[in-house]
Amino acid sequence: MLGGTEGRHLYAFHSPFTRKRGLKEKKSGTLGAAKGECLVDCVYSFLFFLIFHFSASPLFDLCFFFFFILGRGAATMEADHLLLWARCRRFVGDVCAGRDATHGLAHMETVTGNALLILHMEHGGATCSSLTISRVILVAMLHDVADHKYDAAGRLIQQVRKFLEAEKGAITAAGMDSEEALSHAFTTIEAISFSKEKQQCMRWFEAKLPSDWVFVRDVVSDADKLEAIGEEGLRRCLMYTMHTLVIREGRQGWDAVVQQRCLQGVKEHFVEKLSRPSKEFIVTAAGKFLAAPRHAAMERVLQEWESQGLPSFV
């Protein structure tokens, strides 16, 4: 449980309804209206308390996103952001059609939601700039489109460049050169890659990006790594491993040999990648807070799979 300034920032928030009512109450000055505002704040605080303490559950994460973004930060989300997100959705859906769920549209949508949540948590009571929100949406939605596992020929990366070119107005600050903004956006997308940060030095991108783009990178990178860990992240890893064995290698059936190979692949992936993000690669305070219960859940589920076998949904 958080205390001090961090705790106050997380718990102190108001719904749009509370804000509107507060303006009316200032005019009326009625004690009853003030009590009403207090009651609404208590209800929202209680809901947030539940979400806060059950944050390892995907269902509560969804509620957390709903109440936090729509309740506390709705004024910062504009129609242009939703339109940008919709354009990204169409592009990613078309380009990534047929992919397994681990690197497809659903994954990138989830990362975008996580990134917006982290963005608002990191800003505390302050309002996020419209430009920052647009950059986060664009980078989060595009970060896996040209993943090296799917783009050996380099065609997808060219499609990403073309899409970024069309959307450069959404990410270019006033007085800034649009080509420079495009270059920063592309470098930021590259910097989300976990494997690239392992291959190069840690924080390699800081020498190439200004601080505002480094912040965008950290927010989206943390969101991506949150999606990689926890029970759902472990299941995504299992799905990808199964897809590789059954589809790419042509394995038939789901016999004991295939199951054992899948489990071994998941265990190796856990040691090499999944166990590291929360300790080494997640950098924002909000990201670390959200990662802790996921990491614990991941260790518990892996132990269950080793002792009881893989889940029946497979």
Short mmCIF file of C-alpha atoms in Angstrom, two decimals:
data_model
loop_
_atom_site.label_atom_id
_atom_site.label_comp_id
_atom_site.label_asym_id
_atom_site.label_seq_id
_atom_site.Cartn_x
_atom_site.Cartn_y
_atom_site.Cartn_z
CA MET A 1 0.00 0.00 0.00
CA LEU A 2 1.35 3.39 -0.99
CA GLY A 3 1.83 6.26 1.36
CA GLY A 4 2.99 9.87 1.28
CA THR A 5 2.90 11.89 -1.91
CA GLU A 6 2.68 8.85 -4.20
CA GLY A 7 -0.34 7.51 -2.36
CA ARG A 8 -2.08 10.88 -2.42
CA HIS A 9 -1.52 11.23 -6.15
CA LEU A 10 -3.01 7.80 -6.81
CA TYR A 11 -6.05 8.14 -4.59
CA ALA A 12 -6.93 11.82 -5.14
CA PHE A 13 -9.09 11.96 -8.26
CA HIS A 14 -12.54 13.08 -9.34
CA SER A 15 -15.07 12.00 -11.92
CA PRO A 16 -16.27 14.36 -14.69
CA PHE A 17 -19.59 14.47 -12.87
CA THR A 18 -17.89 15.65 -9.68
CA ARG A 19 -16.06 18.40 -11.53
CA LYS A 20 -19.24 19.70 -13.15
CA ARG A 21 -21.17 19.56 -9.91
CA GLY A 22 -18.35 21.35 -8.09
CA LEU A 23 -18.79 24.39 -10.36
CA LYS A 24 -22.49 24.53 -9.58
CA GLU A 25 -21.89 24.15 -5.88
CA LYS A 26 -19.51 27.10 -5.83
CA LYS A 27 -22.33 29.22 -7.17
CA SER A 28 -25.02 27.86 -4.87
CA GLY A 29 -22.87 27.40 -1.78
CA THR A 30 -25.29 24.83 -0.39
CA LEU A 31 -24.16 22.44 2.31
CA GLY A 32 -26.26 19.65 0.82
CA ALA A 33 -24.50 19.91 -2.52
CA ALA A 34 -21.13 19.80 -0.79
CA LYS A 35 -22.20 16.63 1.02
CA GLY A 36 -23.27 15.19 -2.33
CA GLU A 37 -19.85 15.87 -3.82
CA CYS A 38 -18.21 14.25 -0.82
CA LEU A 39 -20.40 11.15 -1.22
CA VAL A 40 -19.55 10.80 -4.91
CA ASP A 41 -15.85 11.20 -4.13
CA CYS A 42 -16.13 8.48 -1.50
CA VAL A 43 -17.82 6.11 -3.96
CA TYR A 44 -15.15 6.71 -6.60
CA SER A 45 -12.40 6.37 -4.02
CA PHE A 46 -13.85 3.06 -2.84
CA LEU A 47 -14.02 1.75 -6.41
CA PHE A 48 -10.44 2.84 -6.97
CA PHE A 49 -9.44 1.15 -3.72
CA LEU A 50 -10.88 -2.17 -4.95
CA ILE A 51 -9.17 -1.84 -8.32
CA PHE A 52 -5.89 -0.86 -6.64
CA HIS A 53 -5.85 -3.91 -4.39
CA PHE A 54 -6.89 -6.43 -7.07
CA SER A 55 -4.69 -5.06 -9.84
CA ALA A 56 -3.33 -8.50 -10.76
CA SER A 57 -6.70 -9.37 -12.32
CA PRO A 58 -7.20 -8.42 -16.01
CA LEU A 59 -10.85 -7.61 -15.26
CA PHE A 60 -9.87 -5.15 -12.57
CA ASP A 61 -7.18 -3.72 -14.83
CA LEU A 62 -9.90 -2.95 -17.36
CA CYS A 63 -11.99 -1.29 -14.65
CA PHE A 64 -8.90 0.60 -13.47
CA PHE A 65 -8.40 1.93 -17.00
CA PHE A 66 -12.09 2.90 -17.28
CA PHE A 67 -12.32 4.79 -14.00
CA PHE A 68 -8.88 6.34 -14.15
CA ILE A 69 -8.91 7.52 -17.77
CA LEU A 70 -12.61 8.34 -18.09
CA GLY A 71 -13.07 9.50 -14.52
CA ARG A 72 -9.94 11.48 -13.80
CA GLY A 73 -8.36 12.22 -17.16
CA ALA A 74 -11.29 12.45 -19.56
CA ALA A 75 -10.66 16.13 -20.21
CA THR A 76 -7.29 15.30 -21.76
CA MET A 77 -8.60 12.70 -24.23
CA GLU A 78 -9.93 14.46 -27.32
CA ALA A 79 -11.78 13.36 -30.44
CA ASP A 80 -8.57 13.66 -32.47
CA HIS A 81 -6.90 11.06 -30.26
CA LEU A 82 -9.72 8.58 -30.80
CA LEU A 83 -9.65 9.19 -34.55
CA LEU A 84 -5.88 8.63 -34.57
CA TRP A 85 -6.34 5.41 -32.63
CA ALA A 86 -9.02 4.28 -35.12
CA ARG A 87 -6.73 4.94 -38.09
CA CYS A 88 -3.96 2.99 -36.38
CA ARG A 89 -6.40 0.16 -35.69
CA ARG A 90 -7.35 -0.12 -39.37
CA PHE A 91 -3.71 -0.03 -40.47
CA VAL A 92 -2.52 -2.62 -37.95
CA GLY A 93 -5.54 -4.85 -38.57
CA ASP A 94 -4.81 -4.91 -42.31
CA VAL A 95 -1.03 -5.28 -42.13
CA CYS A 96 -1.00 -7.83 -39.31
CA ALA A 97 -3.97 -9.92 -40.47
CA GLY A 98 -3.42 -13.62 -39.86
CA ARG A 99 -0.84 -13.24 -37.11
CA ASP A 100 -1.12 -15.13 -33.88
CA ALA A 101 -2.59 -13.06 -31.05
CA THR A 102 0.77 -12.53 -29.34
CA HIS A 103 1.95 -9.99 -31.93
CA GLY A 104 -1.29 -8.95 -33.61
CA LEU A 105 -3.85 -6.18 -33.32
CA ALA A 106 -5.24 -7.34 -29.96
CA HIS A 107 -1.79 -7.16 -28.38
CA MET A 108 -1.13 -3.67 -29.70
CA GLU A 109 -4.55 -2.45 -28.53
CA THR A 110 -3.84 -3.76 -25.04
CA VAL A 111 -0.42 -2.12 -24.96
CA THR A 112 -1.99 1.18 -26.01
CA GLY A 113 -4.50 0.97 -23.15
CA ASN A 114 -1.73 0.14 -20.68
CA ALA A 115 0.39 3.01 -22.00
CA LEU A 116 -2.39 5.56 -21.55
CA LEU A 117 -2.96 4.29 -18.02
CA ILE A 118 0.74 4.64 -17.16
CA LEU A 119 0.85 8.07 -18.81
CA HIS A 120 -1.95 9.41 -16.61
CA MET A 121 -0.56 7.78 -13.47
CA GLU A 122 2.87 9.31 -14.13
CA HIS A 123 1.36 12.78 -14.53
CA GLY A 124 -0.44 12.62 -11.18
CA GLY A 125 -2.88 15.51 -10.98
CA ALA A 126 -1.39 17.34 -13.96
CA THR A 127 -2.95 17.34 -17.40
CA CYS A 128 -1.15 15.41 -20.13
CA SER A 129 -0.41 17.38 -23.27
CA SER A 130 -2.42 16.49 -26.36
CA LEU A 131 0.82 15.99 -28.28
CA THR A 132 2.16 13.46 -25.77
CA ILE A 133 -1.07 11.44 -25.87
CA SER A 134 -0.94 11.32 -29.68
CA ARG A 135 2.67 10.18 -29.63
CA VAL A 136 1.93 7.46 -27.08
CA ILE A 137 -1.02 6.16 -29.11
CA LEU A 138 0.94 6.10 -32.36
CA VAL A 139 4.06 4.44 -30.93
CA ALA A 140 2.07 1.88 -28.92
CA MET A 141 -0.13 0.88 -31.86
CA LEU A 142 2.80 0.51 -34.27
CA HIS A 143 5.50 -0.94 -32.03
CA ASP A 144 5.18 -4.58 -33.16
CA VAL A 145 4.04 -4.17 -36.77
CA ALA A 146 7.55 -4.61 -38.22
CA ASP A 147 8.76 -7.11 -35.61
CA HIS A 148 11.81 -8.93 -36.99
CA LYS A 149 10.07 -12.30 -36.64
CA TYR A 150 7.52 -11.24 -39.26
CA ASP A 151 9.51 -8.88 -41.49
CA ALA A 152 12.58 -10.68 -42.78
CA ALA A 153 12.15 -9.00 -46.19
CA GLY A 154 11.83 -5.49 -44.74
CA ARG A 155 8.46 -4.76 -46.38
CA LEU A 156 6.55 -4.08 -43.18
CA ILE A 157 9.02 -1.50 -41.95
CA GLN A 158 8.46 0.46 -45.16
CA GLN A 159 4.70 0.37 -44.58
CA VAL A 160 5.23 1.70 -41.06
CA ARG A 161 7.34 4.54 -42.45
CA LYS A 162 4.62 5.40 -44.95
CA PHE A 163 1.94 5.40 -42.25
CA LEU A 164 4.06 7.58 -39.96
CA GLU A 165 4.58 10.01 -42.82
CA ALA A 166 0.81 10.35 -43.24
CA GLU A 167 0.35 10.95 -39.49
CA LYS A 168 3.29 13.30 -38.89
CA GLY A 169 0.97 16.21 -38.12
CA ALA A 170 -0.25 14.43 -34.98
CA ILE A 171 3.24 14.08 -33.50
CA THR A 172 5.01 17.28 -34.57
CA ALA A 173 5.25 20.07 -32.01
CA ALA A 174 4.67 23.67 -33.06
CA GLY A 175 7.82 25.09 -34.63
CA MET A 176 9.42 21.66 -34.93
CA ASP A 177 10.59 20.14 -38.20
CA SER A 178 8.22 17.32 -39.22
CA GLU A 179 11.06 15.20 -40.60
CA GLU A 180 12.80 15.40 -37.24
CA ALA A 181 9.59 14.33 -35.51
CA LEU A 182 9.29 11.38 -37.90
CA SER A 183 12.86 10.34 -37.16
CA HIS A 184 12.23 10.52 -33.41
CA ALA A 185 8.99 8.52 -33.75
CA PHE A 186 10.69 5.79 -35.73
CA THR A 187 13.61 5.57 -33.29
CA THR A 188 11.13 5.43 -30.40
CA ILE A 189 9.30 2.51 -32.01
CA GLU A 190 12.62 0.69 -32.50
CA ALA A 191 13.52 1.38 -28.86
CA ILE A 192 10.50 -0.57 -27.57
CA SER A 193 12.20 -3.81 -28.61
CA PHE A 194 13.33 -5.88 -25.64
CA SER A 195 15.80 -7.87 -27.74
CA LYS A 196 17.36 -4.73 -29.20
CA GLU A 197 18.01 -3.32 -25.73
CA LYS A 198 19.64 -6.63 -24.81
CA GLN A 199 21.77 -6.65 -27.97
CA GLN A 200 22.85 -3.02 -27.62
CA CYS A 201 23.59 -1.26 -24.36
CA MET A 202 20.89 -0.41 -21.86
CA ARG A 203 19.18 2.91 -22.63
CA TRP A 204 20.97 3.13 -26.02
CA PHE A 205 18.20 5.37 -27.36
CA GLU A 206 18.90 8.22 -24.91
CA ALA A 207 21.76 9.39 -27.13
CA LYS A 208 19.37 9.69 -30.09
CA LEU A 209 16.16 11.05 -28.57
CA PRO A 210 15.22 14.28 -26.74
CA SER A 211 13.77 13.88 -23.25
CA ASP A 212 10.12 14.21 -24.31
CA TRP A 213 10.47 11.28 -26.71
CA VAL A 214 12.43 9.26 -24.14
CA PHE A 215 9.44 9.67 -21.82
CA VAL A 216 7.08 8.40 -24.54
CA ARG A 217 9.39 5.44 -25.13
CA ASP A 218 9.50 4.56 -21.43
CA VAL A 219 5.71 4.74 -21.08
CA VAL A 220 5.06 2.49 -24.10
CA SER A 221 7.95 0.14 -23.31
CA ASP A 222 6.66 -0.38 -19.78
CA ALA A 223 3.16 -1.00 -21.15
CA ASP A 224 4.52 -3.57 -23.59
CA LYS A 225 6.44 -5.36 -20.86
CA LEU A 226 3.37 -5.41 -18.61
CA GLU A 227 1.59 -7.28 -21.39
CA ALA A 228 4.48 -9.74 -21.53
CA ILE A 229 4.39 -10.68 -17.85
CA GLY A 230 1.78 -12.02 -15.45
CA GLU A 231 -0.54 -14.97 -16.02
CA GLU A 232 -1.80 -13.59 -19.33
CA GLY A 233 1.76 -12.93 -20.48
CA LEU A 234 2.71 -16.50 -19.63
CA ARG A 235 -0.28 -17.76 -21.62
CA ARG A 236 0.76 -15.57 -24.56
CA CYS A 237 4.20 -17.17 -24.39
CA LEU A 238 2.62 -20.63 -24.36
CA MET A 239 0.42 -19.73 -27.34
CA TYR A 240 3.41 -18.52 -29.32
CA THR A 241 5.46 -21.62 -28.45
CA MET A 242 2.57 -23.89 -29.39
CA HIS A 243 2.05 -21.96 -32.65
CA THR A 244 5.73 -22.42 -33.50
CA LEU A 245 5.69 -26.16 -32.86
CA VAL A 246 2.34 -27.02 -34.41
CA ILE A 247 2.16 -24.56 -37.30
CA ARG A 248 5.73 -23.79 -38.29
CA GLU A 249 7.28 -27.18 -37.55
CA GLY A 250 4.24 -29.16 -38.66
CA ARG A 251 3.81 -31.11 -35.43
CA GLN A 252 0.55 -33.04 -35.31
CA GLY A 253 -1.62 -33.51 -32.24
CA TRP A 254 -1.06 -32.47 -28.66
CA ASP A 255 0.77 -35.45 -27.25
CA ALA A 256 3.02 -35.62 -24.21
CA VAL A 257 6.14 -34.90 -26.28
CA VAL A 258 4.71 -31.67 -27.71
CA GLN A 259 3.42 -30.58 -24.31
CA GLN A 260 6.81 -31.19 -22.73
CA ARG A 261 8.55 -29.22 -25.47
CA CYS A 262 6.07 -26.36 -25.01
CA LEU A 263 6.62 -26.31 -21.26
CA GLN A 264 10.38 -26.37 -21.72
CA GLY A 265 10.15 -23.49 -24.21
CA VAL A 266 8.04 -21.44 -21.80
CA LYS A 267 10.47 -22.08 -18.94
CA GLU A 268 13.43 -20.99 -21.07
CA HIS A 269 11.56 -17.88 -22.19
CA PHE A 270 10.71 -17.11 -18.56
CA VAL A 271 14.36 -17.26 -17.51
CA GLU A 272 15.65 -15.30 -20.52
CA LYS A 273 12.95 -12.65 -20.81
CA LEU A 274 9.83 -12.79 -18.62
CA SER A 275 11.58 -12.78 -15.25
CA ARG A 276 13.66 -9.72 -16.11
CA PRO A 277 11.31 -6.82 -17.04
CA SER A 278 9.95 -5.97 -13.60
CA LYS A 279 13.46 -5.95 -12.11
CA GLU A 280 15.57 -4.52 -14.95
CA PHE A 281 13.59 -3.02 -17.80
CA ILE A 282 10.41 -1.43 -16.40
CA VAL A 283 11.46 2.08 -15.42
CA THR A 284 8.45 4.26 -14.57
CA ALA A 285 7.06 4.31 -11.02
CA ALA A 286 3.60 3.46 -12.34
CA GLY A 287 4.98 0.59 -14.41
CA LYS A 288 6.81 -0.89 -11.43
CA PHE A 289 3.68 -0.62 -9.30
CA LEU A 290 1.56 -2.43 -11.89
CA ALA A 291 4.27 -5.04 -12.57
CA ALA A 292 4.70 -6.32 -9.01
CA PRO A 293 1.50 -8.42 -8.72
CA ARG A 294 1.92 -9.67 -12.29
CA HIS A 295 5.42 -10.95 -11.58
CA ALA A 296 4.20 -12.81 -8.50
CA ALA A 297 1.28 -14.32 -10.44
CA MET A 298 3.62 -15.45 -13.21
CA GLU A 299 5.89 -17.34 -10.81
CA ARG A 300 2.87 -19.00 -9.18
CA VAL A 301 1.32 -20.12 -12.49
CA LEU A 302 4.60 -21.49 -13.83
CA GLN A 303 4.97 -23.61 -10.69
CA GLU A 304 1.43 -24.91 -11.21
CA TRP A 305 2.18 -25.85 -14.83
CA GLU A 306 5.33 -27.69 -13.80
CA SER A 307 3.55 -29.68 -11.09
CA GLN A 308 0.07 -30.14 -12.63
CA GLY A 309 0.64 -29.91 -16.37
CA LEU A 310 -0.33 -27.31 -18.97
CA PRO A 311 -3.81 -25.73 -18.85
CA SER A 312 -6.73 -27.55 -20.48
CA PHE A 313 -7.53 -24.67 -22.86
CA VAL A 314 -4.61 -25.84 -25.00
#
